PDB file of C-alpha atoms and ligand atoms in Angstrom:
ATOM      1  CA  MET A 182      -0.180  -0.145   0.009  1.00  0.00           C
ATOM      2  CA  VAL A 183       1.267   3.526  -0.776  1.00  0.00           C
ATOM      3  CA  THR A 184       1.062   5.908   2.177  1.00  0.00           C
ATOM      4  CA  ASP A 185      -1.167   8.730   1.675  1.00  0.00           C
ATOM      5  CA  SER A 186       0.785  11.418  -0.093  1.00  0.00           C
ATOM      6  CA  ARG A 187      -1.798  13.704  -1.523  1.00  0.00           C
ATOM      7  CA  ASN A 188      -0.250  16.777   0.478  1.00  0.00           C
ATOM      8  CA  ARG A 189       3.205  16.168  -0.960  1.00  0.00           C
ATOM      9  CA  TRP A 190       2.353  17.036  -4.354  1.00  0.00           C
ATOM     10  CA  ASN A 191       4.010  19.997  -5.832  1.00  0.00           C
ATOM     11  CA  PRO A 192       2.805  21.196  -9.393  1.00  0.00           C
ATOM     12  CA  ALA A 193       5.924  23.067  -9.908  1.00  0.00           C
ATOM     13  CA  GLN A 194       8.167  20.346  -9.383  1.00  0.00           C
ATOM     14  CA  TYR A 195       6.235  18.036 -11.423  1.00  0.00           C
ATOM     15  CA  MET A 196       6.064  20.460 -14.570  1.00  0.00           C
ATOM     16  CA  LYS A 197       9.489  22.057 -13.874  1.00  0.00           C
ATOM     17  CA  GLY A 198      11.325  23.052 -17.150  1.00  0.00           C
ATOM     18  CA  ALA A 199      11.377  20.274 -19.789  1.00  0.00           C
ATOM     19  CA  MET A 200       9.621  17.925 -17.413  1.00  0.00           C
ATOM     20  CA  GLY A 201       6.186  19.175 -18.137  1.00  0.00           C
ATOM     21  CA  ASP A 202       6.383  18.710 -21.941  1.00  0.00           C
ATOM     22  CA  LEU A 203       7.763  14.959 -21.361  1.00  0.00           C
ATOM     23  CA  ARG A 204       5.269  14.113 -18.759  1.00  0.00           C
ATOM     24  CA  THR A 205       2.404  15.436 -21.020  1.00  0.00           C
ATOM     25  CA  ARG A 206       3.418  13.667 -23.963  1.00  0.00           C
ATOM     26  CA  PRO A 207       1.996  10.453 -23.016  1.00  0.00           C
ATOM     27  CA  ALA A 208      -1.459  12.206 -22.385  1.00  0.00           C
ATOM     28  CA  VAL A 209      -1.105  13.367 -26.143  1.00  0.00           C
ATOM     29  CA  ASP A 210      -0.285   9.845 -27.237  1.00  0.00           C
ATOM     30  CA  LEU A 211      -3.038   8.468 -25.277  1.00  0.00           C
ATOM     31  CA  LEU A 212      -5.684  11.085 -26.530  1.00  0.00           C
ATOM     32  CA  ASN A 213      -4.877  10.333 -30.106  1.00  0.00           C
ATOM     33  CA  ARG A 214      -6.080   6.749 -29.557  1.00  0.00           C
ATOM     34  CA  VAL A 215      -9.496   7.661 -28.203  1.00  0.00           C
ATOM     35  CA  ASN A 216     -12.227   7.237 -30.558  1.00  0.00           C
ATOM     36  CA  HIS A 217     -15.102   9.362 -29.465  1.00  0.00           C
ATOM     37  CA  ASP A 218     -15.930  12.314 -31.713  1.00  0.00           C
ATOM     38  CA  ASN A 219     -18.772  14.064 -29.812  1.00  0.00           C
ATOM     39  CA  PRO A 220     -18.564  13.392 -26.194  1.00  0.00           C
ATOM     40  CA  ARG A 221     -21.058  15.315 -23.652  1.00  0.00           C
ATOM     41  CA  ARG A 222     -19.101  14.305 -20.580  1.00  0.00           C
ATOM     42  CA  VAL A 223     -15.362  14.222 -20.274  1.00  0.00           C
ATOM     43  CA  VAL A 224     -13.671  13.529 -17.004  1.00  0.00           C
ATOM     44  CA  ASP A 225      -9.891  13.575 -16.273  1.00  0.00           C
ATOM     45  CA  LEU A 226      -8.941  11.506 -13.170  1.00  0.00           C
ATOM     46  CA  GLY A 227      -5.835  12.807 -11.301  1.00  0.00           C
ATOM     47  CA  CYS A 228      -6.043  15.637 -13.472  1.00  0.00           C
ATOM     48  CA  GLY A 229      -2.855  17.088 -11.547  1.00  0.00           C
ATOM     49  CA  PRO A 230      -1.928  20.614 -12.399  1.00  0.00           C
ATOM     50  CA  GLY A 231      -4.472  20.634 -15.510  1.00  0.00           C
ATOM     51  CA  ASN A 232      -2.122  19.763 -18.079  1.00  0.00           C
ATOM     52  CA  SER A 233      -3.996  16.716 -19.307  1.00  0.00           C
ATOM     53  CA  THR A 234      -7.385  18.246 -18.646  1.00  0.00           C
ATOM     54  CA  MET A 235      -6.408  21.362 -21.264  1.00  0.00           C
ATOM     55  CA  LEU A 236      -5.862  18.531 -23.793  1.00  0.00           C
ATOM     56  CA  LEU A 237      -9.302  17.163 -23.534  1.00  0.00           C
ATOM     57  CA  ARG A 238     -10.697  20.712 -23.552  1.00  0.00           C
ATOM     58  CA  GLY A 239      -9.064  21.698 -26.630  1.00  0.00           C
ATOM     59  CA  ARG A 240      -9.964  18.321 -28.476  1.00  0.00           C
ATOM     60  CA  TRP A 241     -13.854  18.494 -27.331  1.00  0.00           C
ATOM     61  CA  THR A 242     -14.715  22.252 -27.030  1.00  0.00           C
ATOM     62  CA  ASP A 243     -18.490  21.469 -26.657  1.00  0.00           C
ATOM     63  CA  ALA A 244     -18.300  18.786 -23.871  1.00  0.00           C
ATOM     64  CA  ALA A 245     -18.578  19.296 -20.067  1.00  0.00           C
ATOM     65  CA  VAL A 246     -15.191  18.741 -18.708  1.00  0.00           C
ATOM     66  CA  THR A 247     -14.421  17.509 -15.289  1.00  0.00           C
ATOM     67  CA  GLY A 248     -10.861  17.369 -13.683  1.00  0.00           C
ATOM     68  CA  ILE A 249     -10.701  15.306 -10.527  1.00  0.00           C
ATOM     69  CA  ASP A 250      -7.600  15.156  -8.114  1.00  0.00           C
ATOM     70  CA  ASN A 251      -7.140  14.518  -4.288  1.00  0.00           C
ATOM     71  CA  ALA A 252      -4.008  16.791  -3.849  1.00  0.00           C
ATOM     72  CA  PRO A 253      -5.186  20.341  -2.800  1.00  0.00           C
ATOM     73  CA  ALA A 254      -1.994  21.694  -4.296  1.00  0.00           C
ATOM     74  CA  MET A 255      -2.838  20.306  -7.823  1.00  0.00           C
ATOM     75  CA  ILE A 256      -6.414  21.429  -7.941  1.00  0.00           C
ATOM     76  CA  GLU A 257      -5.215  24.915  -6.571  1.00  0.00           C
ATOM     77  CA  LYS A 258      -2.839  25.231  -9.537  1.00  0.00           C
ATOM     78  CA  ALA A 259      -5.517  23.583 -12.085  1.00  0.00           C
ATOM     79  CA  SER A 260      -8.067  26.098 -10.939  1.00  0.00           C
ATOM     80  CA  SER A 261      -5.984  28.893 -11.188  1.00  0.00           C
ATOM     81  CA  SER A 262      -6.545  28.712 -14.984  1.00  0.00           C
ATOM     82  CA  ASP A 263      -9.108  30.571 -16.819  1.00  0.00           C
ATOM     83  CA  THR A 264     -11.441  27.850 -18.093  1.00  0.00           C
ATOM     84  CA  ASP A 265     -14.785  26.604 -17.758  1.00  0.00           C
ATOM     85  CA  ILE A 266     -13.590  23.238 -16.517  1.00  0.00           C
ATOM     86  CA  ASP A 267     -15.075  21.895 -13.313  1.00  0.00           C
ATOM     87  CA  TRP A 268     -12.148  21.097 -11.026  1.00  0.00           C
ATOM     88  CA  GLN A 269     -13.035  18.814  -8.137  1.00  0.00           C
ATOM     89  CA  LEU A 270     -11.009  17.651  -5.039  1.00  0.00           C
ATOM     90  CA  ALA A 271     -11.849  14.031  -4.802  1.00  0.00           C
ATOM     91  CA  ASP A 272     -10.520  10.459  -4.503  1.00  0.00           C
ATOM     92  CA  ILE A 273     -10.446   8.042  -7.661  1.00  0.00           C
ATOM     93  CA  GLY A 274     -10.609   5.358  -5.049  1.00  0.00           C
ATOM     94  CA  ASP A 275     -14.287   6.079  -4.228  1.00  0.00           C
ATOM     95  CA  TRP A 276     -15.181   8.211  -7.284  1.00  0.00           C
ATOM     96  CA  GLN A 277     -18.457   7.606  -8.633  1.00  0.00           C
ATOM     97  CA  PRO A 278     -20.164  10.058 -11.481  1.00  0.00           C
ATOM     98  CA  ALA A 279     -23.773  11.190 -10.830  1.00  0.00           C
ATOM     99  CA  GLU A 280     -24.257  10.363 -14.538  1.00  0.00           C
ATOM    100  CA  PRO A 281     -22.660   7.861 -17.118  1.00  0.00           C
ATOM    101  CA  VAL A 282     -19.508   9.574 -18.574  1.00  0.00           C
ATOM    102  CA  ASP A 283     -18.519   9.431 -22.433  1.00  0.00           C
ATOM    103  CA  VAL A 284     -14.757   9.767 -21.820  1.00  0.00           C
ATOM    104  CA  ILE A 285     -12.880   8.789 -18.630  1.00  0.00           C
ATOM    105  CA  PHE A 286      -9.217   9.648 -18.977  1.00  0.00           C
ATOM    106  CA  ALA A 287      -6.558   8.856 -16.666  1.00  0.00           C
ATOM    107  CA  ASN A 288      -3.143   9.886 -17.600  1.00  0.00           C
ATOM    108  CA  ALA A 289      -0.422   8.730 -14.840  1.00  0.00           C
ATOM    109  CA  SER A 290      -2.845   8.726 -12.048  1.00  0.00           C
ATOM    110  CA  LEU A 291      -4.034   5.141 -11.537  1.00  0.00           C
ATOM    111  CA  HIS A 292      -0.755   3.516 -10.446  1.00  0.00           C
ATOM    112  CA  TRP A 293      -1.279   5.309  -6.978  1.00  0.00           C
ATOM    113  CA  VAL A 294      -4.685   3.713  -6.722  1.00  0.00           C
ATOM    114  CA  PRO A 295      -5.112   0.175  -5.287  1.00  0.00           C
ATOM    115  CA  ASP A 296      -7.424  -2.821  -6.543  1.00  0.00           C
ATOM    116  CA  HIS A 297      -7.154  -2.708 -10.150  1.00  0.00           C
ATOM    117  CA  ALA A 298      -9.343  -5.457 -10.831  1.00  0.00           C
ATOM    118  CA  GLY A 299     -12.248  -3.735  -9.022  1.00  0.00           C
ATOM    119  CA  LEU A 300     -11.001  -0.132 -10.186  1.00  0.00           C
ATOM    120  CA  PHE A 301     -10.958  -0.998 -13.829  1.00  0.00           C
ATOM    121  CA  ILE A 302     -14.314  -2.792 -13.738  1.00  0.00           C
ATOM    122  CA  ARG A 303     -15.824   0.027 -11.814  1.00  0.00           C
ATOM    123  CA  LEU A 304     -14.829   2.611 -14.274  1.00  0.00           C
ATOM    124  CA  ALA A 305     -15.887   0.990 -17.184  1.00  0.00           C
ATOM    125  CA  ASP A 306     -19.311   0.517 -15.558  1.00  0.00           C
ATOM    126  CA  ALA A 307     -19.276   4.423 -15.271  1.00  0.00           C
ATOM    127  CA  LEU A 308     -19.147   4.837 -19.088  1.00  0.00           C
ATOM    128  CA  ALA A 309     -22.123   5.726 -21.271  1.00  0.00           C
ATOM    129  CA  GLU A 310     -22.953   3.890 -24.321  1.00  0.00           C
ATOM    130  CA  GLY A 311     -20.223   3.827 -26.858  1.00  0.00           C
ATOM    131  CA  GLY A 312     -18.033   5.494 -23.945  1.00  0.00           C
ATOM    132  CA  VAL A 313     -14.316   5.229 -23.687  1.00  0.00           C
ATOM    133  CA  LEU A 314     -11.906   4.790 -20.545  1.00  0.00           C
ATOM    134  CA  ALA A 315      -8.369   5.543 -21.605  1.00  0.00           C
ATOM    135  CA  VAL A 316      -5.289   5.258 -19.219  1.00  0.00           C
ATOM    136  CA  GLN A 317      -1.789   5.393 -19.074  1.00  0.00           C
ATOM    137  CA  MET A 318       0.574   4.287 -16.311  1.00  0.00           C
ATOM    138  CA  PRO A 319       4.298   4.063 -15.809  1.00  0.00           C
ATOM    139  CA  ASN A 320       5.466   0.441 -16.248  1.00  0.00           C
ATOM    140  CA  ASN A 321       8.940   1.149 -15.569  1.00  0.00           C
ATOM    141  CA  PHE A 322       9.019  -0.090 -12.040  1.00  0.00           C
ATOM    142  CA  ALA A 323      12.225  -2.696 -12.430  1.00  0.00           C
ATOM    143  CA  SER A 324      14.157   0.060 -14.005  1.00  0.00           C
ATOM    144  CA  SER A 325      16.979   1.402 -12.001  1.00  0.00           C
ATOM    145  CA  SER A 326      15.340   4.491 -11.131  1.00  0.00           C
ATOM    146  CA  HIS A 327      12.594   2.738  -9.203  1.00  0.00           C
ATOM    147  CA  ALA A 328      14.587  -0.580  -8.371  1.00  0.00           C
ATOM    148  CA  LEU A 329      17.338   1.846  -6.524  1.00  0.00           C
ATOM    149  CA  ILE A 330      14.598   3.313  -4.444  1.00  0.00           C
ATOM    150  CA  GLY A 331      13.634  -0.387  -3.290  1.00  0.00           C
ATOM    151  CA  GLU A 332      16.951  -1.435  -2.733  1.00  0.00           C
ATOM    152  CA  ILE A 333      17.814   1.784  -0.540  1.00  0.00           C
ATOM    153  CA  ALA A 334      14.609   1.228   1.376  1.00  0.00           C
ATOM    154  CA  GLU A 335      15.662  -2.085   2.293  1.00  0.00           C
ATOM    155  CA  ARG A 336      18.515  -0.776   4.430  1.00  0.00           C
ATOM    156  CA  SER A 337      18.305  -1.575   8.055  1.00  0.00           C
ATOM    157  CA  GLU A 338      17.671   2.188   8.799  1.00  0.00           C
ATOM    158  CA  PHE A 339      14.800   2.587   6.365  1.00  0.00           C
ATOM    159  CA  ARG A 340      13.362  -1.096   6.139  1.00  0.00           C
ATOM    160  CA  ALA A 341      10.629  -0.804   8.834  1.00  0.00           C
ATOM    161  CA  LEU A 342       9.361   2.698   7.740  1.00  0.00           C
ATOM    162  CA  LEU A 343       9.173   1.949   3.927  1.00  0.00           C
ATOM    163  CA  ALA A 344       8.188  -1.603   3.912  1.00  0.00           C
ATOM    164  CA  GLY A 345       4.972  -1.847   1.590  1.00  0.00           C
ATOM    165  CA  LYS A 346       4.822   1.930   0.920  1.00  0.00           C
ATOM    166  CA  LEU A 347       6.619   2.551  -2.275  1.00  0.00           C
ATOM    167  CA  LEU A 348       5.239   3.338  -5.588  1.00  0.00           C
ATOM    168  CA  GLY A 349       4.160   0.702  -8.232  1.00  0.00           C
ATOM    169  CA  ASP A 350       2.611  -2.134  -5.807  1.00  0.00           C
ATOM    170  CA  HIS A 351      -0.961  -1.613  -7.805  1.00  0.00           C
ATOM    171  CA  VAL A 352       0.266  -1.986 -11.232  1.00  0.00           C
ATOM    172  CA  GLN A 353      -0.047  -5.317 -13.153  1.00  0.00           C
ATOM    173  CA  PRO A 354       1.371  -6.642 -15.986  1.00  0.00           C
ATOM    174  CA  PRO A 355      -0.373  -5.733 -19.433  1.00  0.00           C
ATOM    175  CA  THR A 356      -2.051  -9.032 -20.153  1.00  0.00           C
ATOM    176  CA  PHE A 357      -3.894  -8.422 -16.665  1.00  0.00           C
ATOM    177  CA  TYR A 358      -5.673  -5.408 -18.183  1.00  0.00           C
ATOM    178  CA  HIS A 359      -6.142  -7.263 -21.533  1.00  0.00           C
ATOM    179  CA  ASP A 360      -7.750 -10.283 -20.185  1.00  0.00           C
ATOM    180  CA  LEU A 361      -9.829  -8.168 -17.746  1.00  0.00           C
ATOM    181  CA  MET A 362     -11.396  -5.767 -19.986  1.00  0.00           C
ATOM    182  CA  ARG A 363     -11.785  -8.574 -22.664  1.00  0.00           C
ATOM    183  CA  GLY A 364     -14.586 -10.024 -20.473  1.00  0.00           C
ATOM    184  CA  LEU A 365     -16.664  -6.650 -20.590  1.00  0.00           C
ATOM    185  CA  ASP A 366     -18.834  -5.728 -23.680  1.00  0.00           C
ATOM    186  CA  GLY A 367     -16.543  -3.567 -25.620  1.00  0.00           C
ATOM    187  CA  THR A 368     -13.065  -3.251 -27.465  1.00  0.00           C
ATOM    188  CA  VAL A 369      -9.759  -3.128 -25.371  1.00  0.00           C
ATOM    189  CA  ASP A 370      -6.372  -2.163 -26.758  1.00  0.00           C
ATOM    190  CA  VAL A 371      -3.345  -2.374 -24.571  1.00  0.00           C
ATOM    191  CA  TRP A 372       0.100  -1.334 -25.852  1.00  0.00           C
ATOM    192  CA  GLU A 373       3.594  -0.220 -24.225  1.00  0.00           C
ATOM    193  CA  THR A 374       5.836   2.888 -25.279  1.00  0.00           C
ATOM    194  CA  GLU A 375       9.488   3.350 -24.051  1.00  0.00           C
ATOM    195  CA  TYR A 376      10.266   7.068 -24.391  1.00  0.00           C
ATOM    196  CA  LEU A 377      14.094   7.514 -24.286  1.00  0.00           C
ATOM    197  CA  GLN A 378      13.945  11.023 -22.734  1.00  0.00           C
ATOM    198  CA  SER A 379      16.686  13.332 -22.887  1.00  0.00           C
ATOM    199  CA  LEU A 380      17.212  15.117 -19.606  1.00  0.00           C
ATOM    200  CA  THR A 381      19.642  17.944 -18.880  1.00  0.00           C
ATOM    201  CA  GLY A 382      20.996  19.694 -15.661  1.00  0.00           C
ATOM    202  CA  GLU A 383      22.330  18.456 -12.477  1.00  0.00           C
ATOM    203  CA  ASP A 384      20.945  15.087 -11.088  1.00  0.00           C
ATOM    204  CA  PRO A 385      18.149  15.501 -13.718  1.00  0.00           C
ATOM    205  CA  VAL A 386      16.544  12.082 -12.983  1.00  0.00           C
ATOM    206  CA  LEU A 387      16.486  12.874  -9.209  1.00  0.00           C
ATOM    207  CA  GLU A 388      14.873  15.905 -10.144  1.00  0.00           C
ATOM    208  CA  TRP A 389      12.236  13.673 -12.223  1.00  0.00           C
ATOM    209  CA  VAL A 390      11.637  11.317  -9.461  1.00  0.00           C
ATOM    210  CA  ARG A 391      11.296  14.020  -7.091  1.00  0.00           C
ATOM    211  CA  GLY A 392       8.040  14.951  -8.575  1.00  0.00           C
ATOM    212  CA  THR A 393       6.644  11.658  -8.352  1.00  0.00           C
ATOM    213  CA  ALA A 394       8.199   8.169  -6.969  1.00  0.00           C
ATOM    214  CA  LEU A 395      10.116   9.703  -4.244  1.00  0.00           C
ATOM    215  CA  LEU A 396       6.974  11.197  -2.483  1.00  0.00           C
ATOM    216  CA  PRO A 397       5.861   8.114  -0.797  1.00  0.00           C
ATOM    217  CA  VAL A 398       9.467   7.847   0.693  1.00  0.00           C
ATOM    218  CA  GLN A 399       9.452  11.589   1.683  1.00  0.00           C
ATOM    219  CA  GLN A 400       6.061  10.940   3.285  1.00  0.00           C
ATOM    220  CA  ASN A 401       7.218   8.312   5.289  1.00  0.00           C
ATOM    221  CA  LEU A 402      10.707   9.381   6.795  1.00  0.00           C
ATOM    222  CA  THR A 403      11.549  12.387   8.959  1.00  0.00           C
ATOM    223  CA  ALA A 404      13.367  15.246   7.101  1.00  0.00           C
ATOM    224  CA  ASP A 405      17.087  14.178   8.083  1.00  0.00           C
ATOM    225  CA  ASP A 406      16.143  10.413   7.135  1.00  0.00           C
ATOM    226  CA  PHE A 407      15.018  11.689   3.858  1.00  0.00           C
ATOM    227  CA  ALA A 408      18.189  13.827   3.190  1.00  0.00           C
ATOM    228  CA  THR A 409      20.251  10.601   3.949  1.00  0.00           C
ATOM    229  CA  PHE A 410      18.094   8.607   1.553  1.00  0.00           C
ATOM    230  CA  THR A 411      18.195  11.243  -1.107  1.00  0.00           C
ATOM    231  CA  ALA A 412      22.118  11.347  -0.763  1.00  0.00           C
ATOM    232  CA  LEU A 413      22.384   7.811  -1.241  1.00  0.00           C
ATOM    233  CA  TYR A 414      20.098   7.558  -4.294  1.00  0.00           C
ATOM    234  CA  ARG A 415      21.571  10.662  -5.915  1.00  0.00           C
ATOM    235  CA  ASP A 416      25.008   8.424  -6.097  1.00  0.00           C
ATOM    236  CA  ALA A 417      23.328   5.740  -7.045  1.00  0.00           C
ATOM    237  CA  LEU A 418      21.449   7.419  -9.952  1.00  0.00           C
ATOM    238  CA  LYS A 419      24.477   9.048 -11.359  1.00  0.00           C
ATOM    239  CA  ARG A 420      26.216   5.612 -11.549  1.00  0.00           C
ATOM    240  CA  ALA A 421      22.935   4.358 -13.312  1.00  0.00           C
ATOM    241  CA  TYR A 422      22.309   7.107 -15.697  1.00  0.00           C
ATOM    242  CA  PRO A 423      25.725   8.812 -16.673  1.00  0.00           C
ATOM    243  CA  VAL A 424      25.870  12.115 -18.351  1.00  0.00           C
ATOM    244  CA  ALA A 425      26.918  11.904 -22.049  1.00  0.00           C
ATOM    245  CA  THR A 426      29.697  14.091 -23.621  1.00  0.00           C
ATOM    246  CA  ASP A 427      27.037  16.209 -25.067  1.00  0.00           C
ATOM    247  CA  GLY A 428      25.746  16.859 -21.445  1.00  0.00           C
ATOM    248  CA  VAL A 429      22.407  14.678 -21.974  1.00  0.00           C
ATOM    249  CA  THR A 430      21.233  11.978 -19.589  1.00  0.00           C
ATOM    250  CA  VAL A 431      19.251   9.581 -21.170  1.00  0.00           C
ATOM    251  CA  PHE A 432      16.263   8.428 -18.907  1.00  0.00           C
ATOM    252  CA  PRO A 433      14.412   5.669 -20.600  1.00  0.00           C
ATOM    253  CA  PHE A 434      10.970   5.346 -19.414  1.00  0.00           C
ATOM    254  CA  ARG A 435       8.408   2.539 -20.244  1.00  0.00           C
ATOM    255  CA  ARG A 436       4.482   3.452 -20.325  1.00  0.00           C
ATOM    256  CA  MET A 437       1.579   1.123 -20.538  1.00  0.00           C
ATOM    257  CA  PHE A 438      -1.598   2.415 -22.511  1.00  0.00           C
ATOM    258  CA  ILE A 439      -4.952   0.897 -21.982  1.00  0.00           C
ATOM    259  CA  THR A 440      -8.208   2.002 -23.919  1.00  0.00           C
ATOM    260  CA  PHE A 441     -11.680   0.300 -23.570  1.00  0.00           C
ATOM    261  CA  LYS A 442     -14.567   1.399 -25.805  1.00  0.00           C
ATOM    262  CA  GLY A 443     -17.644   0.310 -24.719  1.00  0.00           C
ATOM    263  CA  ARG A 444     -20.760  -0.892 -26.866  1.00  0.00           C
TER     264      ARG A 444
HETATM  265  C1  SAM B 578       1.563  12.169 -12.061  1.00  0.00           C
HETATM  266  S1  SAM B 578       0.384  13.318 -11.789  1.00  0.00           S
HETATM  267  C2  SAM B 578      -0.481  13.071 -13.162  1.00  0.00           C
HETATM  268  C3  SAM B 578      -1.234  14.483 -13.692  1.00  0.00           C
HETATM  269  C4  SAM B 578      -1.766  14.763 -15.056  1.00  0.00           C
HETATM  270  N1  SAM B 578      -2.971  13.688 -15.345  1.00  0.00           N
HETATM  271  C5  SAM B 578      -0.729  14.421 -16.230  1.00  0.00           C
HETATM  272  O1  SAM B 578      -1.141  13.851 -17.265  1.00  0.00           O
HETATM  273  O2  SAM B 578       0.500  14.543 -16.226  1.00  0.00           O
HETATM  274  C6  SAM B 578      -0.690  11.985 -10.780  1.00  0.00           C
HETATM  275  C7  SAM B 578      -1.913  12.900 -10.106  1.00  0.00           C
HETATM  276  O3  SAM B 578      -2.794  11.767  -9.608  1.00  0.00           O
HETATM  277  C8  SAM B 578      -3.344  12.454  -8.449  1.00  0.00           C
HETATM  278  N2  SAM B 578      -3.805  11.197  -7.691  1.00  0.00           N
HETATM  279  C9  SAM B 578      -2.911  10.116  -7.206  1.00  0.00           C
HETATM  280  N3  SAM B 578      -3.890   9.412  -6.162  1.00  0.00           N
HETATM  281  C10 SAM B 578      -5.089   9.878  -6.516  1.00  0.00           C
HETATM  282  C11 SAM B 578      -6.412   9.540  -5.957  1.00  0.00           C
HETATM  283  N4  SAM B 578      -6.480   8.605  -5.201  1.00  0.00           N
HETATM  284  N5  SAM B 578      -7.457  10.276  -6.262  1.00  0.00           N
HETATM  285  C12 SAM B 578      -7.281  11.528  -6.832  1.00  0.00           C
HETATM  286  N6  SAM B 578      -5.944  11.654  -7.354  1.00  0.00           N
HETATM  287  C13 SAM B 578      -4.998  11.041  -7.497  1.00  0.00           C
HETATM  288  C14 SAM B 578      -2.108  12.919  -7.752  1.00  0.00           C
HETATM  289  O4  SAM B 578      -2.467  14.052  -6.751  1.00  0.00           O
HETATM  290  C15 SAM B 578      -1.485  13.635  -8.971  1.00  0.00           C
HETATM  291  O5  SAM B 578      -2.261  14.987  -9.258  1.00  0.00           O
END
């Protein structure tokens, strides 16, 4: 289980510099595969600072668009933009729409939510006729950036504090989602893409992960312990992701995409 990290989200860190574009690109790629011409109701689950929601608003200008997030800082940032989007502070774990929804979009959010069998069935049930559920989640939990968090968390000074609290526990293999959604009345599509992200600057992978996967670590350690953890992690990342001679640090990132279109 991931410990509640809703108060740790920092919209500025999440969207900092080139990271904003890199984090939004999978949302664009996912949206390109959403087959719905004229939805009336569109919901962005885990809308963050509103970057993914603005894409939905841009594509379907006549739809009623709602952005849902359980982090107050994210909803505050999202609602500072001048749009007619309905921003709501709510938890995906118990979210239930008042009326069926034509497009439910969740870019980089459902990996924070437990019980994917129950969750995906519930979201598919919330679709209107011909509606689409579109999901993107990181699927790089075996990569060095995440594995190193797990390794350092195993050290004796952190083990008891971090056991069972790291990000990634909820995500299942692609075939799990394919099998699950194929049993429903509709069409499922599951695929993966690995982005070779070019990062620059000092400790760029650390900066990336600070905005997401390090949040549960930070949430569960004292400030001093988190500083110790971060120093160990920074050194390990430098070895795992060396800076090339042109100043670029290549940070491969695998993501899983799922669309389900109901009949
Ligand atoms: C990585 S950000 C994704 C933001 C945006 N959708 C994007 O495309 O970049 C994940 C967001 O999911 C939100 N989130 C995580 N767990 C949630 C939950 N149980 N209910 C609602 N929002 C949640 C976080 O607060 C965060 O804003």
